[in-house]
Backbone as a chain_set.jsonl record, in Angstrom:
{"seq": "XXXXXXXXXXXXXXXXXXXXXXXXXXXXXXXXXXXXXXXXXXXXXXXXXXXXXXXXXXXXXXXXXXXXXXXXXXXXXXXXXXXXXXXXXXXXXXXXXXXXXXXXXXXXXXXXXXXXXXXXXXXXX", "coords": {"N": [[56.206, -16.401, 11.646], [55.628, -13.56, 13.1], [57.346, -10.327, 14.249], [56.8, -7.538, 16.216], [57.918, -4.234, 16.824], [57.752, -1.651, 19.511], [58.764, 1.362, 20.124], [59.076, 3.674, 23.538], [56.936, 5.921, 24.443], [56.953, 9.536, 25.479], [57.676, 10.222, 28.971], [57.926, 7.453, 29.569], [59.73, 6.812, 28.529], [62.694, 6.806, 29.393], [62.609, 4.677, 30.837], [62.05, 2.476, 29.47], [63.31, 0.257, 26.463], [62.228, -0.493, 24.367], [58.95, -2.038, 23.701], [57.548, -4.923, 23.25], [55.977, -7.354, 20.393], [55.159, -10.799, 19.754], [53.418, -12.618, 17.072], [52.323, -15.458, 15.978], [51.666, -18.293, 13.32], [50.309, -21.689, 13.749], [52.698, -23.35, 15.21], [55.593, -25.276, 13.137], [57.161, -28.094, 14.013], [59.834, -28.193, 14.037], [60.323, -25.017, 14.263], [60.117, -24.304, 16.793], [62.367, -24.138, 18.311], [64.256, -22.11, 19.951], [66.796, -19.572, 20.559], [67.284, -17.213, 22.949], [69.402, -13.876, 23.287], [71.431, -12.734, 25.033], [71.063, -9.034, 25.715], [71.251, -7.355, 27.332], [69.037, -6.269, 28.794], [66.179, -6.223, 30.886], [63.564, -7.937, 30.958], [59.852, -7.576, 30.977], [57.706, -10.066, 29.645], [54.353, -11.225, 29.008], [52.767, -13.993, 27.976], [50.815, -15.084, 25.899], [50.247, -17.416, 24.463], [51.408, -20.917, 23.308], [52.431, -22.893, 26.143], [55.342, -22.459, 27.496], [59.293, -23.491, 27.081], [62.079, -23.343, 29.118], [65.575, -24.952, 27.983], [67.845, -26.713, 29.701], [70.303, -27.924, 30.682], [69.636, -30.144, 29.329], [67.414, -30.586, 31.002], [63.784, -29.519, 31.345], [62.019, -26.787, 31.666], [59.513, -24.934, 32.952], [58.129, -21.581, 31.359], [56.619, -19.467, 33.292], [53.683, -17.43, 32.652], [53.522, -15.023, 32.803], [56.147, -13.44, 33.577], [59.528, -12.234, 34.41], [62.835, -11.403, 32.768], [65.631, -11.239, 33.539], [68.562, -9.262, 33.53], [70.566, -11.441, 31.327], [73.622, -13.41, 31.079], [74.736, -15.037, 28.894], [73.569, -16.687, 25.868], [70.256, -18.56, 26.233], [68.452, -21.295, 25.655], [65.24, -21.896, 24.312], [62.315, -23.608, 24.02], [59.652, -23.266, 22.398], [55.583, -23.758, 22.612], [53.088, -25.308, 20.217], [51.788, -22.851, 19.633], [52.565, -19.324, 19.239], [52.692, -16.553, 20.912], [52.972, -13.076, 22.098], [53.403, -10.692, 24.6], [56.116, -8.168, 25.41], [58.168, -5.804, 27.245], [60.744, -4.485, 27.557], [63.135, -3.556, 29.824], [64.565, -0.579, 30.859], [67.742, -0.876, 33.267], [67.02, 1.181, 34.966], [64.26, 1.243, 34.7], [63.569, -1.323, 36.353], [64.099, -0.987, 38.622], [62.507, 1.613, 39.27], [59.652, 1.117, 38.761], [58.979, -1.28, 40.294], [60.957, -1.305, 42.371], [63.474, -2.599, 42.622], [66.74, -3.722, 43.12], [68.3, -4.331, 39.07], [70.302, -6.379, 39.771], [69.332, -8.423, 41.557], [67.693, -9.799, 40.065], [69.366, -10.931, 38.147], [70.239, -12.733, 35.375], [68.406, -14.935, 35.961], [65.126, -16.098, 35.705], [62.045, -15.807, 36.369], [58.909, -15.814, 38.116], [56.661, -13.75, 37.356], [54.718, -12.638, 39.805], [56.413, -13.082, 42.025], [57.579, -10.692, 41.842], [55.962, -8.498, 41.779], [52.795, -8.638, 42.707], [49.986, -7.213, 41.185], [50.646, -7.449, 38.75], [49.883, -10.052, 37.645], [47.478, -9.073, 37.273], [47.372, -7.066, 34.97], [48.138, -8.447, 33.003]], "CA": [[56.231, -15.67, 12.894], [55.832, -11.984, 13.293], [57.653, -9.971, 15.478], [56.443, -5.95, 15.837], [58.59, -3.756, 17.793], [57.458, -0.354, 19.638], [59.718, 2.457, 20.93], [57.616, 4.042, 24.478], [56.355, 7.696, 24.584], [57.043, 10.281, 26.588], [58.472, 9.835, 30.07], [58.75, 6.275, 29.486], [61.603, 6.736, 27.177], [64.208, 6.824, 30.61], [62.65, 3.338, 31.547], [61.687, 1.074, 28.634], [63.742, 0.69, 25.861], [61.227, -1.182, 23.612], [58.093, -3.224, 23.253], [57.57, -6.268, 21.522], [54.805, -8.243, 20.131], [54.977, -11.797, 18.863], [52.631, -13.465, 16.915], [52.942, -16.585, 14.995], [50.228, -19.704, 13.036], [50.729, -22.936, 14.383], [54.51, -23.369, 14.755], [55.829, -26.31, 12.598], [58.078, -29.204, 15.114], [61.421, -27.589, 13.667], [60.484, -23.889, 14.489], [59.471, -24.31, 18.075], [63.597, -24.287, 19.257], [64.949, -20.804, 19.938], [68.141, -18.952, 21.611], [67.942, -15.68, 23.736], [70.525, -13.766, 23.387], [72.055, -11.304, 25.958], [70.968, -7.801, 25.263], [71.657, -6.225, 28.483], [67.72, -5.584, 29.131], [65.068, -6.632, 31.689], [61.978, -8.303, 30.217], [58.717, -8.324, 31.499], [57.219, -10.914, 29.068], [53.501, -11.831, 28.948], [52.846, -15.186, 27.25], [49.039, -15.633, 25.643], [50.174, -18.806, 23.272], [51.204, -22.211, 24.067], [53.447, -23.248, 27.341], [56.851, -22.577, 26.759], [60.503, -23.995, 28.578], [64.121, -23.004, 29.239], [66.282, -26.142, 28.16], [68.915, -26.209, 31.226], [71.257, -29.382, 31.059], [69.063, -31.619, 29.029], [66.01, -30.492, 31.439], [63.004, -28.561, 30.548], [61.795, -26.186, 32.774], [58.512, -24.193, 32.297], [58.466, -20.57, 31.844], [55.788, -18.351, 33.86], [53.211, -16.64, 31.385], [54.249, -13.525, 33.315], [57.471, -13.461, 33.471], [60.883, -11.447, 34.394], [63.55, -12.309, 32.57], [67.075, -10.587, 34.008], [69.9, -9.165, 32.281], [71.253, -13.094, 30.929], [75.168, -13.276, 30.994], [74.857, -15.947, 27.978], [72.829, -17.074, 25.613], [69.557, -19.254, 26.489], [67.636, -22.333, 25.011], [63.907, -22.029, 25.302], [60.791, -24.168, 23.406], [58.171, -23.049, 22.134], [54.805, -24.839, 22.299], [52.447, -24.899, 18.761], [51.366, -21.19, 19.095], [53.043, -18.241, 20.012], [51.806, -15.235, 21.146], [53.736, -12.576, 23.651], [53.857, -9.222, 24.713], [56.866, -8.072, 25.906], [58.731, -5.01, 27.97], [62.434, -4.469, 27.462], [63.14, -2.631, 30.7], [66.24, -0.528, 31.233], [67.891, -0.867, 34.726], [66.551, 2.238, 35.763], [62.884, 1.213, 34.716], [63.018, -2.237, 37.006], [64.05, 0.044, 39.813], [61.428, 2.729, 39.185], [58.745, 0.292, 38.77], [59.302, -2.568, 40.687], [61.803, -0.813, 43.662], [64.098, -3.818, 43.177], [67.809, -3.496, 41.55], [68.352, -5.069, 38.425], [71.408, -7.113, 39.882], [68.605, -9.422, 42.504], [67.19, -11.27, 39.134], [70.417, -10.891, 37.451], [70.693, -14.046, 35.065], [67.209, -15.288, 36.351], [63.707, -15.903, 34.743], [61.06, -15.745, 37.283], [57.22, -15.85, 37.702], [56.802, -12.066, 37.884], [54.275, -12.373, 41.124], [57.687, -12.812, 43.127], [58.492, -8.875, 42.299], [54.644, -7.927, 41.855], [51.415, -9.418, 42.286], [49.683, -6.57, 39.979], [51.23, -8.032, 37.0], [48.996, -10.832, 37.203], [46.278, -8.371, 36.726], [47.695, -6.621, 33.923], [48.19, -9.906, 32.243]], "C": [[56.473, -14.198, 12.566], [56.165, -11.379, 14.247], [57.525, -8.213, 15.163], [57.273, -5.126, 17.225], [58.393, -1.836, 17.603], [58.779, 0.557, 20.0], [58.319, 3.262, 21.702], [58.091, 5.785, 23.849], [56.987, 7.966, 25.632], [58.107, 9.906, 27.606], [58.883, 8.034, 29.976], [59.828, 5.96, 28.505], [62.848, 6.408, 28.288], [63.914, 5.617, 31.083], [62.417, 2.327, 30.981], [62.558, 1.41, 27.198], [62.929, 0.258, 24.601], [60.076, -2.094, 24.129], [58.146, -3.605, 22.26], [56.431, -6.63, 21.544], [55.15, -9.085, 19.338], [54.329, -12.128, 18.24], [53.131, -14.562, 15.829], [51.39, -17.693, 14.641], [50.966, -20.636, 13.881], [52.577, -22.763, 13.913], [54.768, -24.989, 13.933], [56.999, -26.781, 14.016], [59.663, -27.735, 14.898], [61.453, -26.287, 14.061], [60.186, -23.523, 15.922], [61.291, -23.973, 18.891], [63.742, -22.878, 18.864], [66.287, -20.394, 20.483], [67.599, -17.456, 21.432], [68.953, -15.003, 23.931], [70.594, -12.477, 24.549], [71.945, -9.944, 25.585], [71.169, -6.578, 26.107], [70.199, -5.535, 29.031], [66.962, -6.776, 30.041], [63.614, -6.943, 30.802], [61.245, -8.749, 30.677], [58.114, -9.057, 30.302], [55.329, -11.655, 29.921], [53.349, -12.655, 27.746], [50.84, -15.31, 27.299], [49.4, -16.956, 24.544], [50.158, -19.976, 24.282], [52.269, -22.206, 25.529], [54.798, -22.84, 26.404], [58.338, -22.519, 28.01], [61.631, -23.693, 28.433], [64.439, -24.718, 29.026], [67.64, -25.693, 28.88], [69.708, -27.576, 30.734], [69.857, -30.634, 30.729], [67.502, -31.664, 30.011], [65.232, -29.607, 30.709], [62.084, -27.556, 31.528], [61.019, -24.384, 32.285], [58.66, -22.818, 32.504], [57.023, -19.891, 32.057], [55.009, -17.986, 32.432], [53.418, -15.634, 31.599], [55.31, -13.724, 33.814], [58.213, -12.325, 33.647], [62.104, -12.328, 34.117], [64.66, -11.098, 32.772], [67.546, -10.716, 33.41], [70.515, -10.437, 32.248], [72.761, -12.361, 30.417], [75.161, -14.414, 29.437], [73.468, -16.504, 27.367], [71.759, -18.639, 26.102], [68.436, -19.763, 25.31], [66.31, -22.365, 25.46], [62.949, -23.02, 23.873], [59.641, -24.005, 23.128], [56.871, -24.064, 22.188], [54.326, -24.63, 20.945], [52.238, -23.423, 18.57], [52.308, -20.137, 20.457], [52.242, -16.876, 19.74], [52.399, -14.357, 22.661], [53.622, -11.073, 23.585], [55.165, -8.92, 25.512], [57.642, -6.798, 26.011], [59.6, -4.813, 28.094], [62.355, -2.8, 28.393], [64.698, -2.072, 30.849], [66.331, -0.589, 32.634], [67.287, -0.37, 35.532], [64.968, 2.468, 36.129], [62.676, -0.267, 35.703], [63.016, -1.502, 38.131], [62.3, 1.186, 40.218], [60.304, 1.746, 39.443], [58.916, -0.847, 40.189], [60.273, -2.135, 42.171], [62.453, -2.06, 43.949], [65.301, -3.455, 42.016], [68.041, -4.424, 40.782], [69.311, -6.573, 39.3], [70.332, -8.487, 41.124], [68.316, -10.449, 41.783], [68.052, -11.083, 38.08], [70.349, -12.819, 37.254], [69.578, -15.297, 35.614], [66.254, -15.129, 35.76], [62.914, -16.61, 35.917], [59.302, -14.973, 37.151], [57.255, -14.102, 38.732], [55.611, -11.433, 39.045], [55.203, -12.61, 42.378], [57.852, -11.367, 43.632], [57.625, -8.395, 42.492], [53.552, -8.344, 41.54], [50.206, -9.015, 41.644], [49.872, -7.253, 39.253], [50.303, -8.618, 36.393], [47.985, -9.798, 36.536], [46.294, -7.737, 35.489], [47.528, -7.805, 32.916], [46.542, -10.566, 31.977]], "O": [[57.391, -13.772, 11.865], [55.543, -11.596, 15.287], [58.004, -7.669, 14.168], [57.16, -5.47, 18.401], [58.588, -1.054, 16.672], [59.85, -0.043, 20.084], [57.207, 3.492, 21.227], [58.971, 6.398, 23.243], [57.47, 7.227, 26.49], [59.186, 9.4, 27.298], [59.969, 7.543, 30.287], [60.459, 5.038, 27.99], [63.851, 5.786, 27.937], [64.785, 5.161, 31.824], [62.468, 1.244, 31.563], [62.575, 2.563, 26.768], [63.192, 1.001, 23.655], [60.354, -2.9, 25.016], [58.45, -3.291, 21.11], [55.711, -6.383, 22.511], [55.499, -8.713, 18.218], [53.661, -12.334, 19.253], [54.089, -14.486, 15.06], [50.408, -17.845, 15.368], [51.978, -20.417, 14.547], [53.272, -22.359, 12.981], [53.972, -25.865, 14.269], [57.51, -25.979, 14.798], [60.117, -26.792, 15.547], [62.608, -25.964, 14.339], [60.008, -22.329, 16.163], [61.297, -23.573, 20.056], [63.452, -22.446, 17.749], [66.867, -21.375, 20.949], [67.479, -16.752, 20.429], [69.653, -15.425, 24.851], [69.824, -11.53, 24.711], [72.96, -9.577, 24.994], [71.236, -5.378, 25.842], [70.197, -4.445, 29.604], [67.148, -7.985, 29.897], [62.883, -6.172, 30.179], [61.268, -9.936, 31.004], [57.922, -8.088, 29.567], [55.185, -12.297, 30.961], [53.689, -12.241, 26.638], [50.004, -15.501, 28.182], [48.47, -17.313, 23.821], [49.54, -20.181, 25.327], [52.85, -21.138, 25.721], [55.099, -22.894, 25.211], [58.49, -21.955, 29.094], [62.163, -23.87, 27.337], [63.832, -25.601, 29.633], [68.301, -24.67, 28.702], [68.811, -28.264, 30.247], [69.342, -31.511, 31.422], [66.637, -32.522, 29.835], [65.628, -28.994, 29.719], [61.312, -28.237, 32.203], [61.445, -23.361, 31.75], [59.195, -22.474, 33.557], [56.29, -19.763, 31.076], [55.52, -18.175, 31.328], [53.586, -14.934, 30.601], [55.243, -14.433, 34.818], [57.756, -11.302, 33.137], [62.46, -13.367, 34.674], [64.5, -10.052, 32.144], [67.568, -11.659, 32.619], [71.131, -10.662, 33.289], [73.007, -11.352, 29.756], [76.265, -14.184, 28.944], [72.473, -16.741, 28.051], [72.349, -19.7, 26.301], [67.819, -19.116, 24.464], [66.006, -22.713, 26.601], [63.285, -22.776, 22.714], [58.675, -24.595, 23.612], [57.093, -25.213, 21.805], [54.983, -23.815, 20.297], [52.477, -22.848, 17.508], [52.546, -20.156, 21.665], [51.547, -16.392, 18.847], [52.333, -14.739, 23.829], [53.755, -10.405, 22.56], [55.223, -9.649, 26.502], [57.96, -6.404, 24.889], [59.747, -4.9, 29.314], [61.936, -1.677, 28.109], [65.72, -2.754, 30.93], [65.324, -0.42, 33.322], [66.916, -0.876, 36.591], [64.423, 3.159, 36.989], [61.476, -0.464, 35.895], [61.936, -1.327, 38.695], [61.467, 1.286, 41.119], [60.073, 1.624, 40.646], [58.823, -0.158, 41.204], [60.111, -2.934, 43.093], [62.299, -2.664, 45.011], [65.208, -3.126, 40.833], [68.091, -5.535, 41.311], [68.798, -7.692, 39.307], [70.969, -9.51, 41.377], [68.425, -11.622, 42.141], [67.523, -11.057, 36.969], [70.37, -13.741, 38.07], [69.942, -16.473, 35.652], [66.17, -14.075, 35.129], [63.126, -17.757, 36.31], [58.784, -14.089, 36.468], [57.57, -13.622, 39.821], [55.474, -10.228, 39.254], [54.84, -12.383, 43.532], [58.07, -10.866, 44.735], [57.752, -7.576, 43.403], [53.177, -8.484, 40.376], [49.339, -9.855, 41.407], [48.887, -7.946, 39.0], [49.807, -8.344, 35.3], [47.777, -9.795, 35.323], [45.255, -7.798, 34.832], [46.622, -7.824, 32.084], [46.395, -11.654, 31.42]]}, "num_chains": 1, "name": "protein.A"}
């Protein structure tokens, strides 16, 4: 698995604090389990690989290919399917606001299909 990480230009310096890019070959069984850890950032996350799920209490529970994932108070269990592949948006507070005209604290600790906050996205995606 490869993970490539940008720093934005310009004016988006006051609202993103990084991009990411995943890529990965087929994942082997054993490399498919992960943990998220708490970083204090907003992530829009686009997903071009396989499905992939939050483990909650022994459930499994699919995550959006567009995605917002809210500042998390604790680390989270997610699953990869065989291939990964993501782009992803590490937003500061001030950039979900700006963007999005919603305060961080609404999808505080929440991962949601990001046509809730904006139905653009899809299109971007």
């Amino acid at each position: 698995m490869e993970i490539k990480q940008f720093g934005p230009s310009g004016m988006l310096q006051n609202f993103v604090d990084y991009i990411w890019v995943v890529e990965s070959e087929l994942l082997k069984e054993e490399e498919r389990e992960d943990i998220i850890m708490p970083l204090g950032h907003i992530n829009l996350i686009f997903n071009y690989g396989s499905d992939y799920k939050l483990i909650e209490r022994e459930r499994e529970i699919l995550i959006p290919d567009t995605a917002i994932i809210g500042q998390i108070k604790s680390a989270r269990h997610v699953r990869y399917g065989s291939k990964l592949e993501q782009i992803g948006i590490s937003l500061k507070p001030a950039g979900l606001i700006s963007f999005f005209h919603i305060p961080g604290t609404s999808i505080a600790d929440r991962i949601i299909d990001a046509k809730e906050v904006d139905l653009t996205l899809h299109k971007v995606y």
